[in-house]
Amino acid sequence: MLKVLEQTFSDHNPQVQIASLVAWQGLIDALVHPQILSCKKNGIQQLQTSPGKSSELVLNGFSKSLKLAMAPLIGIISSKCDVSVLLSCLNTWCYLLHKLDTFINSPSVINVVLDPMFQAIFKIGPDSKSIRLWNLCLDLLEDSISTKCSDLNSDPKDQVNLHLSARTFISGSGRYSWNQYPIKWLPWDLSQLDFYLKMISIIITHVATATAAPESKKSVCDAAVRIFRSVLKGVQMEFRNPSNNYDNIMFCLNTILSFMKKLGEDASSDGGGDLFNTSLYLIEAAVEELEPSIMESPLYKVALDISYVGSLDSVKHSKIPHRCSFMDMFSPMVYLTVLYLGLVVQLTINTPEMELILQRLQRFYKFVLSSDDPLESFLASVGFLYAHMGFKYMEIWMVMVTCLNGYIDGMKDLSLFRTDSDNSFYRAICHLLSYPFILFSCAKKDITLSKASNPLKESFVLSERKLEQVIEVWKSLFGSVCVACLKSSATNTLSHDLCAMLNSCFDENSSMFQYNSELGYKDLELACLSFSGKVLVCILEQKLTSDTIGRECVGVCNGSSGINNIFEFASRVMKFMYINMGREPASGLVSSRVFSTLTRFISCLHSKQDILSFFEIISGLLLQWLSHLEIKDENAKDQLGILWAESLNCLQRSQPPLTFDSSFLKLQASLLQKTLDHPNTSVSDPTIIFWNSTYGKQISLDYPQNLLHVLHKLSRNGRISLYNRSKSFVARCSTLENDTVTTPRYCKITATQKSSKRVELTEEGMIPGSNQNNKPPSNSKRKRVELTEHQKEVRRAQQGRERDCNGHGPGVRTYTSLDFSQGNQELQDSQDIRDSEAMLEMLRRDN
């Protein structure tokens, strides 16, 4: 009978073929029904892949009968028969599924009955001829999968009654109803996972078909994602089943991840398009549907066997934080995050759908960060981003920063923001904020620029507007992290730590400070200058704001090394500005803003240590700027003068006070040389005022050689004051001369020899009208000065306690003018001798 029926199938008359299929149902009854009765008689409820010996014969007979029943059906479906014949064939196949009762759920039956028919129809695709077959098979597949989502504790017999497929479809020759052929699906187990993923893979192949209509591709993609979500819901039930062991869970995870990795690699080779979108949808589904406690658990780590990650191991950037290397072990969530990012970065940045892709990336990354434990995924994503150095990846950076910013704003537990050295989350944020600088600094060294196509200009003239967006995103994250750090601890060291990281970036890429006139780098340098200046302004303003609010006092509570990092960063930015000075109007605007903000920042400095650190670090750059006399931007020139004036004010308000001695003058000599006689009065005037109020009041100074000319010029013009020790002596001797004329009772000076004089001291008790109560108070400070032996002798002679060697009367002694030059060490030195001799000569003439 079988041979007769097979011959009728070869008839090209659709009516004959349909009649043969109806007759085939009777043969199915004859083939299948006795086998089912035999299985039940032997106590076999479901056919096992590895049956016991007692039922092996029964199962082998069942398997042969099913293959006989399926052979002509597969042949018809694979042929080019009329649609009505194909639908009739499918109806006969459904009759077979119905007759199999609950045995339809056995793996061996699935392999013989379901797998070949699904493959045959899904490979045909949803064309105009087979669309109804396609849709009906999709419905059957979804029905078989959805049974898994029932209550695991319910009785299987009850589950059968709840999951009966009853479909109705219309063929060209009439209506076929499946209500008469209900199919008894049971909840599936993990042994069927491979089968379902295999069917989904076949379905997805039609997404990449170039000839398929866009509507058809979208329909296929939607179906694949919908069925995959149903499978994941079933897997989720297995994850929650306490009876499942570790091996089952790992099998499940590895199977799903391998499926998505293969699909992602196919999408990468396809170069984007619908297959790429489908891959992203499936990864999103996995992240959303699977149990977070397992996906993020360190117990269920999997090897990062993504081929694209393996290609990144050759990237030669020296410091990639949190690097994800090929075959390293990570949680499933990290695996999917890296797989997703890998697909996005491989997409051509200028494709029309890129904006939509970035929106999807933002939704995906938000979901990853909102999970129970996002730390490992966040660290991995930062490390993955650092392995990609190109301006086209700035868009991905912006998405990550925006998502992280939102995550931080909603955080309740801020312990992650402790500024400990081993806090990986805090360090990763600093790395994320540093990423744009890495791009700029590595551009000349690591990114090949083509002058012909000028890709850098193309991506950057994207533009000024895009650069502004980058700045705004950066500032937003920086501000959020600062607030979180202040809430989590007593101090906020983010500015210090970030500046230290940025300084290393600048130092490791010194090519940033080398002017290059090539057109290919012009836009890069100006963009880097603008970005660096605005970041510095943001850091300084945030520091001012947070410290003004009251947590800290700039320069007092902060560690000196921390504020030094800020000064170091400011010096590097100033150097970068100096190199690009005058090249574009924008550079002048950046310089003006930086100088203005830096002026406000140092106006809050009071600590001696911080002020000295500022001068030690910044003075070299200040000297360069102040030495340049052709600053074209007037506003920048004015702000530079204000910055210099405030720098001098810092020195004068230092606590504890600074000592303006010869040593400190030597340190400032180069700056003072350029600024004391600077052609710009906004620089020279405050410098002269500073000099007169500090060094101009000092008694003893050793002037550096490079200051002599300018000091000579300004002192001759009367603009600066130099302390003249001879003037002090003249003033003291003038007082003595006045006392000789008006009050001769105190002293009498007479000339005796060419270089000597006689002083008669009259004891006050002998002078009429003398009143010792009017005697001015002694200077205790002078009493503490230790006198030389010769000075003591002169003092005793002045007090009349010793006679001289020539036998003169009491209180009379002759001594030379040299005696007057040996005064207090605080007021006189050997340089005053000539002045004192001139004064004595004047006194002799008066007498």
mmCIF file of N, CA, C and O in Angstrom, residues 533-602:
data_model
loop_
_atom_site.group_PDB
_atom_site.id
_atom_site.type_symbol
_atom_site.label_atom_id
_atom_site.label_comp_id
_atom_site.label_asym_id
_atom_site.label_seq_id
_atom_site.Cartn_x
_atom_site.Cartn_y
_atom_site.Cartn_z
ATOM 1 N N GLY A 533 40.957 73.311 27.722
ATOM 2 C CA GLY A 533 40.704 74.551 28.454
ATOM 3 C C GLY A 533 39.381 74.527 29.175
ATOM 4 O O GLY A 533 39.283 74.949 30.341
ATOM 5 N N LYS A 534 38.346 74.025 28.525
ATOM 6 C CA LYS A 534 37.021 74.003 29.152
ATOM 7 C C LYS A 534 36.963 73.008 30.308
ATOM 8 O O LYS A 534 36.265 73.238 31.297
ATOM 9 N N VAL A 535 37.675 71.910 30.170
ATOM 10 C CA VAL A 535 37.729 70.943 31.280
ATOM 11 C C VAL A 535 38.443 71.558 32.479
ATOM 12 O O VAL A 535 37.998 71.411 33.627
ATOM 13 N N LEU A 536 39.552 72.249 32.243
ATOM 14 C CA LEU A 536 40.261 72.907 33.343
ATOM 15 C C LEU A 536 39.364 73.929 34.028
ATOM 16 O O LEU A 536 39.311 73.985 35.270
ATOM 17 N N VAL A 537 38.660 74.716 33.257
ATOM 18 C CA VAL A 537 37.743 75.707 33.831
ATOM 19 C C VAL A 537 36.669 75.009 34.662
ATOM 20 O O VAL A 537 36.336 75.447 35.771
ATOM 21 N N CYS A 538 36.146 73.901 34.153
ATOM 22 C CA CYS A 538 35.110 73.159 34.881
ATOM 23 C C CYS A 538 35.649 72.640 36.211
ATOM 24 O O CYS A 538 34.979 72.740 37.241
ATOM 25 N N ILE A 539 36.855 72.087 36.207
ATOM 26 C CA ILE A 539 37.446 71.555 37.440
ATOM 27 C C ILE A 539 37.663 72.673 38.457
ATOM 28 O O ILE A 539 37.337 72.534 39.647
ATOM 29 N N LEU A 540 38.200 73.789 38.016
ATOM 30 C CA LEU A 540 38.460 74.905 38.929
ATOM 31 C C LEU A 540 37.160 75.481 39.481
ATOM 32 O O LEU A 540 37.055 75.764 40.685
ATOM 33 N N GLU A 541 36.160 75.643 38.623
ATOM 34 C CA GLU A 541 34.888 76.210 39.079
ATOM 35 C C GLU A 541 34.181 75.273 40.046
ATOM 36 O O GLU A 541 33.590 75.720 41.030
ATOM 37 N N GLN A 542 34.233 73.977 39.751
ATOM 38 C CA GLN A 542 33.613 73.026 40.676
ATOM 39 C C GLN A 542 34.304 73.057 42.025
ATOM 40 O O GLN A 542 33.662 73.017 43.070
ATOM 41 N N LYS A 543 35.630 73.165 41.996
ATOM 42 C CA LYS A 543 36.385 73.210 43.242
ATOM 43 C C LYS A 543 36.024 74.455 44.037
ATOM 44 O O LYS A 543 35.833 74.400 45.257
ATOM 45 N N LEU A 544 35.902 75.563 43.359
ATOM 46 C CA LEU A 544 35.511 76.809 44.028
ATOM 47 C C LEU A 544 34.118 76.698 44.619
ATOM 48 O O LEU A 544 33.876 77.099 45.752
ATOM 49 N N THR A 545 33.195 76.137 43.849
ATOM 50 C CA THR A 545 31.808 76.026 44.310
ATOM 51 C C THR A 545 31.689 75.115 45.515
ATOM 52 O O THR A 545 31.078 75.459 46.519
ATOM 53 N N SER A 546 32.282 73.924 45.432
ATOM 54 C CA SER A 546 32.155 72.972 46.530
ATOM 55 C C SER A 546 32.832 73.489 47.784
ATOM 56 O O SER A 546 32.338 73.318 48.895
ATOM 57 N N ASP A 547 33.978 74.170 47.621
ATOM 58 C CA ASP A 547 34.690 74.678 48.796
ATOM 59 C C ASP A 547 33.985 75.874 49.405
ATOM 60 O O ASP A 547 34.016 76.078 50.605
ATOM 61 N N THR A 548 33.333 76.677 48.573
ATOM 62 C CA THR A 548 32.602 77.829 49.097
ATOM 63 C C THR A 548 31.397 77.382 49.901
ATOM 64 O O THR A 548 31.029 77.971 50.899
ATOM 65 N N ILE A 549 30.779 76.259 49.448
ATOM 66 C CA ILE A 549 29.612 75.749 50.156
ATOM 67 C C ILE A 549 29.972 75.395 51.587
ATOM 68 O O ILE A 549 29.156 75.510 52.491
ATOM 69 N N GLY A 550 31.209 74.961 51.791
ATOM 70 C CA GLY A 550 31.607 74.816 53.182
ATOM 71 C C GLY A 550 32.264 73.529 53.580
ATOM 72 O O GLY A 550 32.705 73.370 54.697
ATOM 73 N N ARG A 551 32.363 72.567 52.680
ATOM 74 C CA ARG A 551 32.999 71.314 53.065
ATOM 75 C C ARG A 551 34.488 71.497 53.310
ATOM 76 O O ARG A 551 35.054 70.930 54.206
ATOM 77 N N GLU A 552 35.108 72.262 52.441
ATOM 78 C CA GLU A 552 36.554 72.424 52.519
ATOM 79 C C GLU A 552 36.907 73.888 52.329
ATOM 80 O O GLU A 552 36.110 74.686 51.898
ATOM 81 N N CYS A 553 38.133 74.213 52.629
ATOM 82 C CA CYS A 553 38.671 75.537 52.324
ATOM 83 C C CYS A 553 39.841 75.332 51.382
ATOM 84 O O CYS A 553 40.774 74.623 51.710
ATOM 85 N N VAL A 554 39.767 75.912 50.210
ATOM 86 C CA VAL A 554 40.807 75.672 49.210
ATOM 87 C C VAL A 554 42.166 75.987 49.783
ATOM 88 O O VAL A 554 42.396 77.055 50.325
ATOM 89 N N GLY A 555 43.050 75.036 49.662
ATOM 90 C CA GLY A 555 44.428 75.276 50.053
ATOM 91 C C GLY A 555 44.700 75.103 51.529
ATOM 92 O O GLY A 555 45.830 75.229 51.958
ATOM 93 N N VAL A 556 43.672 74.801 52.323
ATOM 94 C CA VAL A 556 43.903 74.633 53.746
ATOM 95 C C VAL A 556 43.630 73.189 54.157
ATOM 96 O O VAL A 556 44.471 72.512 54.707
ATOM 97 N N CYS A 557 42.408 72.721 53.835
ATOM 98 C CA CYS A 557 42.053 71.366 54.220
ATOM 99 C C CYS A 557 42.526 70.335 53.213
ATOM 100 O O CYS A 557 42.671 69.176 53.534
ATOM 101 N N ASN A 558 42.720 70.734 51.975
ATOM 102 C CA ASN A 558 43.138 69.788 50.953
ATOM 103 C C ASN A 558 44.601 69.402 51.154
ATOM 104 O O ASN A 558 45.417 70.205 51.556
ATOM 105 N N GLY A 559 44.903 68.163 50.803
ATOM 106 C CA GLY A 559 46.290 67.743 50.824
ATOM 107 C C GLY A 559 47.087 68.499 49.773
ATOM 108 O O GLY A 559 46.606 68.765 48.691
ATOM 109 N N SER A 560 48.326 68.816 50.120
ATOM 110 C CA SER A 560 49.128 69.607 49.185
ATOM 111 C C SER A 560 49.347 68.864 47.881
ATOM 112 O O SER A 560 49.365 69.454 46.809
ATOM 113 N N SER A 561 49.519 67.531 47.946
ATOM 114 C CA SER A 561 49.735 66.782 46.709
ATOM 115 C C SER A 561 48.514 66.844 45.815
ATOM 116 O O SER A 561 48.631 66.843 44.594
ATOM 117 N N GLY A 562 47.325 66.895 46.434
ATOM 118 C CA GLY A 562 46.097 66.963 45.648
ATOM 119 C C GLY A 562 45.986 68.255 44.878
ATOM 120 O O GLY A 562 45.750 68.264 43.666
ATOM 121 N N ILE A 563 46.164 69.371 45.564
ATOM 122 C CA ILE A 563 46.051 70.661 44.878
ATOM 123 C C ILE A 563 47.213 70.856 43.915
ATOM 124 O O ILE A 563 47.083 71.541 42.891
ATOM 125 N N ASN A 564 48.325 70.215 44.194
ATOM 126 C CA ASN A 564 49.447 70.272 43.251
ATOM 127 C C ASN A 564 49.081 69.628 41.917
ATOM 128 O O ASN A 564 49.527 70.078 40.853
ATOM 129 N N ASN A 565 48.266 68.559 41.971
ATOM 130 C CA ASN A 565 47.828 67.920 40.732
ATOM 131 C C ASN A 565 47.017 68.878 39.866
ATOM 132 O O ASN A 565 47.137 68.878 38.641
ATOM 133 N N ILE A 566 46.191 69.692 40.517
ATOM 134 C CA ILE A 566 45.410 70.689 39.780
ATOM 135 C C ILE A 566 46.338 71.726 39.163
ATOM 136 O O ILE A 566 46.181 72.106 37.999
ATOM 137 N N PHE A 567 47.318 72.193 39.940
ATOM 138 C CA PHE A 567 48.281 73.170 39.405
ATOM 139 C C PHE A 567 49.065 72.573 38.230
ATOM 140 O O PHE A 567 49.325 73.255 37.236
ATOM 141 N N GLU A 568 49.438 71.295 38.361
ATOM 142 C CA GLU A 568 50.185 70.646 37.292
ATOM 143 C C GLU A 568 49.345 70.574 36.016
ATOM 144 O O GLU A 568 49.851 70.813 34.908
ATOM 145 N N PHE A 569 48.077 70.237 36.173
ATOM 146 C CA PHE A 569 47.205 70.172 34.999
ATOM 147 C C PHE A 569 47.044 71.560 34.375
ATOM 148 O O PHE A 569 47.071 71.711 33.141
ATOM 149 N N ALA A 570 46.893 72.574 35.229
ATOM 150 C CA ALA A 570 46.768 73.943 34.726
ATOM 151 C C ALA A 570 48.020 74.348 33.952
ATOM 152 O O ALA A 570 47.943 75.007 32.903
ATOM 153 N N SER A 571 49.177 73.945 34.442
ATOM 154 C CA SER A 571 50.418 74.309 33.753
ATOM 155 C C SER A 571 50.503 73.648 32.386
ATOM 156 O O SER A 571 50.977 74.256 31.415
ATOM 157 N N ARG A 572 50.024 72.413 32.271
ATOM 158 C CA ARG A 572 50.056 71.728 30.972
ATOM 159 C C ARG A 572 49.087 72.364 29.987
ATOM 160 O O ARG A 572 49.388 72.480 28.794
ATOM 161 N N VAL A 573 47.935 72.749 30.484
ATOM 162 C CA VAL A 573 46.977 73.420 29.606
ATOM 163 C C VAL A 573 47.520 74.772 29.161
ATOM 164 O O VAL A 573 47.392 75.169 27.995
ATOM 165 N N MET A 574 48.152 75.492 30.086
ATOM 166 C CA MET A 574 48.750 76.781 29.725
ATOM 167 C C MET A 574 49.852 76.600 28.684
ATOM 168 O O MET A 574 50.018 77.433 27.778
ATOM 169 N N LYS A 575 50.603 75.533 28.806
ATOM 170 C CA LYS A 575 51.645 75.260 27.814
ATOM 171 C C LYS A 575 51.026 74.983 26.452
ATOM 172 O O LYS A 575 51.508 75.475 25.415
ATOM 173 N N PHE A 576 49.957 74.198 26.450
ATOM 174 C CA PHE A 576 49.256 73.885 25.208
ATOM 175 C C PHE A 576 48.688 75.156 24.584
ATOM 176 O O PHE A 576 48.749 75.355 23.361
ATOM 177 N N MET A 577 48.136 76.043 25.413
ATOM 178 C CA MET A 577 47.603 77.309 24.908
ATOM 179 C C MET A 577 48.718 78.172 24.339
ATOM 180 O O MET A 577 48.542 78.837 23.313
ATOM 181 N N TYR A 578 49.872 78.162 24.994
ATOM 182 C CA TYR A 578 50.992 78.985 24.540
ATOM 183 C C TYR A 578 51.458 78.551 23.160
ATOM 184 O O TYR A 578 51.771 79.391 22.299
ATOM 185 N N ILE A 579 51.490 77.229 22.939
ATOM 186 C CA ILE A 579 51.927 76.715 21.639
ATOM 187 C C ILE A 579 50.973 77.157 20.533
ATOM 188 O O ILE A 579 51.387 77.469 19.421
ATOM 189 N N ASN A 580 49.683 77.177 20.857
ATOM 190 C CA ASN A 580 48.677 77.510 19.846
ATOM 191 C C ASN A 580 48.263 78.973 19.879
ATOM 192 O O ASN A 580 47.262 79.335 19.263
ATOM 193 N N MET A 581 49.012 79.800 20.581
ATOM 194 C CA MET A 581 48.654 81.197 20.728
ATOM 195 C C MET A 581 48.554 81.899 19.370
ATOM 196 O O MET A 581 49.451 81.825 18.549
ATOM 197 N N GLY A 582 47.463 82.577 19.161
ATOM 198 C CA GLY A 582 47.307 83.418 17.994
ATOM 199 C C GLY A 582 46.985 82.696 16.708
ATOM 200 O O GLY A 582 46.807 83.327 15.667
ATOM 201 N N ARG A 583 46.868 81.353 16.739
ATOM 202 C CA ARG A 583 46.610 80.628 15.502
ATOM 203 C C ARG A 583 45.167 80.771 15.061
ATOM 204 O O ARG A 583 44.864 80.784 13.882
ATOM 205 N N GLU A 584 44.262 80.836 16.004
ATOM 206 C CA GLU A 584 42.848 80.973 15.693
ATOM 207 C C GLU A 584 42.221 81.867 16.757
ATOM 208 O O GLU A 584 42.670 81.896 17.909
ATOM 209 N N PRO A 585 41.157 82.585 16.408
ATOM 210 C CA PRO A 585 40.473 83.407 17.423
ATOM 211 C C PRO A 585 40.002 82.578 18.616
ATOM 212 O O PRO A 585 39.993 83.051 19.748
ATOM 213 N N ALA A 586 39.652 81.336 18.345
ATOM 214 C CA ALA A 586 39.154 80.490 19.434
ATOM 215 C C ALA A 586 40.201 80.273 20.514
ATOM 216 O O ALA A 586 39.872 80.133 21.698
ATOM 217 N N SER A 587 41.486 80.238 20.128
ATOM 218 C CA SER A 587 42.528 80.010 21.128
ATOM 219 C C SER A 587 42.599 81.174 22.114
ATOM 220 O O SER A 587 42.869 80.984 23.301
ATOM 221 N N GLY A 588 42.355 82.398 21.628
ATOM 222 C CA GLY A 588 42.346 83.546 22.524
ATOM 223 C C GLY A 588 41.197 83.490 23.505
ATOM 224 O O GLY A 588 41.341 83.838 24.687
ATOM 225 N N LEU A 589 40.050 83.037 23.052
ATOM 226 C CA LEU A 589 38.891 82.916 23.936
ATOM 227 C C LEU A 589 39.159 81.902 25.035
ATOM 228 O O LEU A 589 38.808 82.120 26.197
ATOM 229 N N VAL A 590 39.767 80.773 24.655
ATOM 230 C CA VAL A 590 40.084 79.738 25.649
ATOM 231 C C VAL A 590 41.073 80.283 26.669
ATOM 232 O O VAL A 590 40.899 80.102 27.887
ATOM 233 N N SER A 591 42.122 80.959 26.204
ATOM 234 C CA SER A 591 43.134 81.497 27.113
ATOM 235 C C SER A 591 42.529 82.493 28.077
ATOM 236 O O SER A 591 42.820 82.470 29.285
ATOM 237 N N SER A 592 41.692 83.373 27.575
ATOM 238 C CA SER A 592 41.064 84.379 28.429
ATOM 239 C C SER A 592 40.242 83.733 29.531
ATOM 240 O O SER A 592 40.310 84.131 30.699
ATOM 241 N N ARG A 593 39.472 82.715 29.165
ATOM 242 C CA ARG A 593 38.620 82.049 30.158
ATOM 243 C C ARG A 593 39.455 81.304 31.190
ATOM 244 O O ARG A 593 39.153 81.319 32.384
ATOM 245 N N VAL A 594 40.522 80.671 30.736
ATOM 246 C CA VAL A 594 41.385 79.924 31.661
ATOM 247 C C VAL A 594 42.057 80.880 32.644
ATOM 248 O O VAL A 594 42.079 80.640 33.856
ATOM 249 N N PHE A 595 42.608 81.987 32.147
ATOM 250 C CA PHE A 595 43.280 82.946 33.020
ATOM 251 C C PHE A 595 42.302 83.525 34.047
ATOM 252 O O PHE A 595 42.629 83.682 35.219
ATOM 253 N N SER A 596 41.099 83.846 33.588
ATOM 254 C CA SER A 596 40.099 84.438 34.482
ATOM 255 C C SER A 596 39.724 83.473 35.601
ATOM 256 O O SER A 596 39.660 83.858 36.778
ATOM 257 N N THR A 597 39.476 82.204 35.259
ATOM 258 C CA THR A 597 39.070 81.219 36.270
ATOM 259 C C THR A 597 40.232 80.882 37.199
ATOM 260 O O THR A 597 40.042 80.721 38.411
ATOM 261 N N LEU A 598 41.424 80.792 36.662
ATOM 262 C CA LEU A 598 42.585 80.517 37.494
ATOM 263 C C LEU A 598 42.833 81.669 38.476
ATOM 264 O O LEU A 598 43.241 81.444 39.623
ATOM 265 N N THR A 599 42.549 82.888 38.047
ATOM 266 C CA THR A 599 42.680 84.045 38.941
ATOM 267 C C THR A 599 41.731 83.917 40.124
ATOM 268 O O THR A 599 42.118 84.136 41.283
ATOM 269 N N ARG A 600 40.490 83.551 39.846
ATOM 270 C CA ARG A 600 39.519 83.378 40.931
ATOM 271 C C ARG A 600 39.913 82.245 41.858
ATOM 272 O O ARG A 600 39.695 82.312 43.074
ATOM 273 N N PHE A 601 40.500 81.216 41.284
ATOM 274 C CA PHE A 601 40.894 80.072 42.101
ATOM 275 C C PHE A 601 42.013 80.431 43.061
ATOM 276 O O PHE A 601 41.940 80.141 44.262
ATOM 277 N N ILE A 602 43.059 81.086 42.547
ATOM 278 C CA ILE A 602 44.189 81.393 43.439
ATOM 279 C C ILE A 602 43.840 82.530 44.399
ATOM 280 O O ILE A 602 44.529 82.716 45.408
#
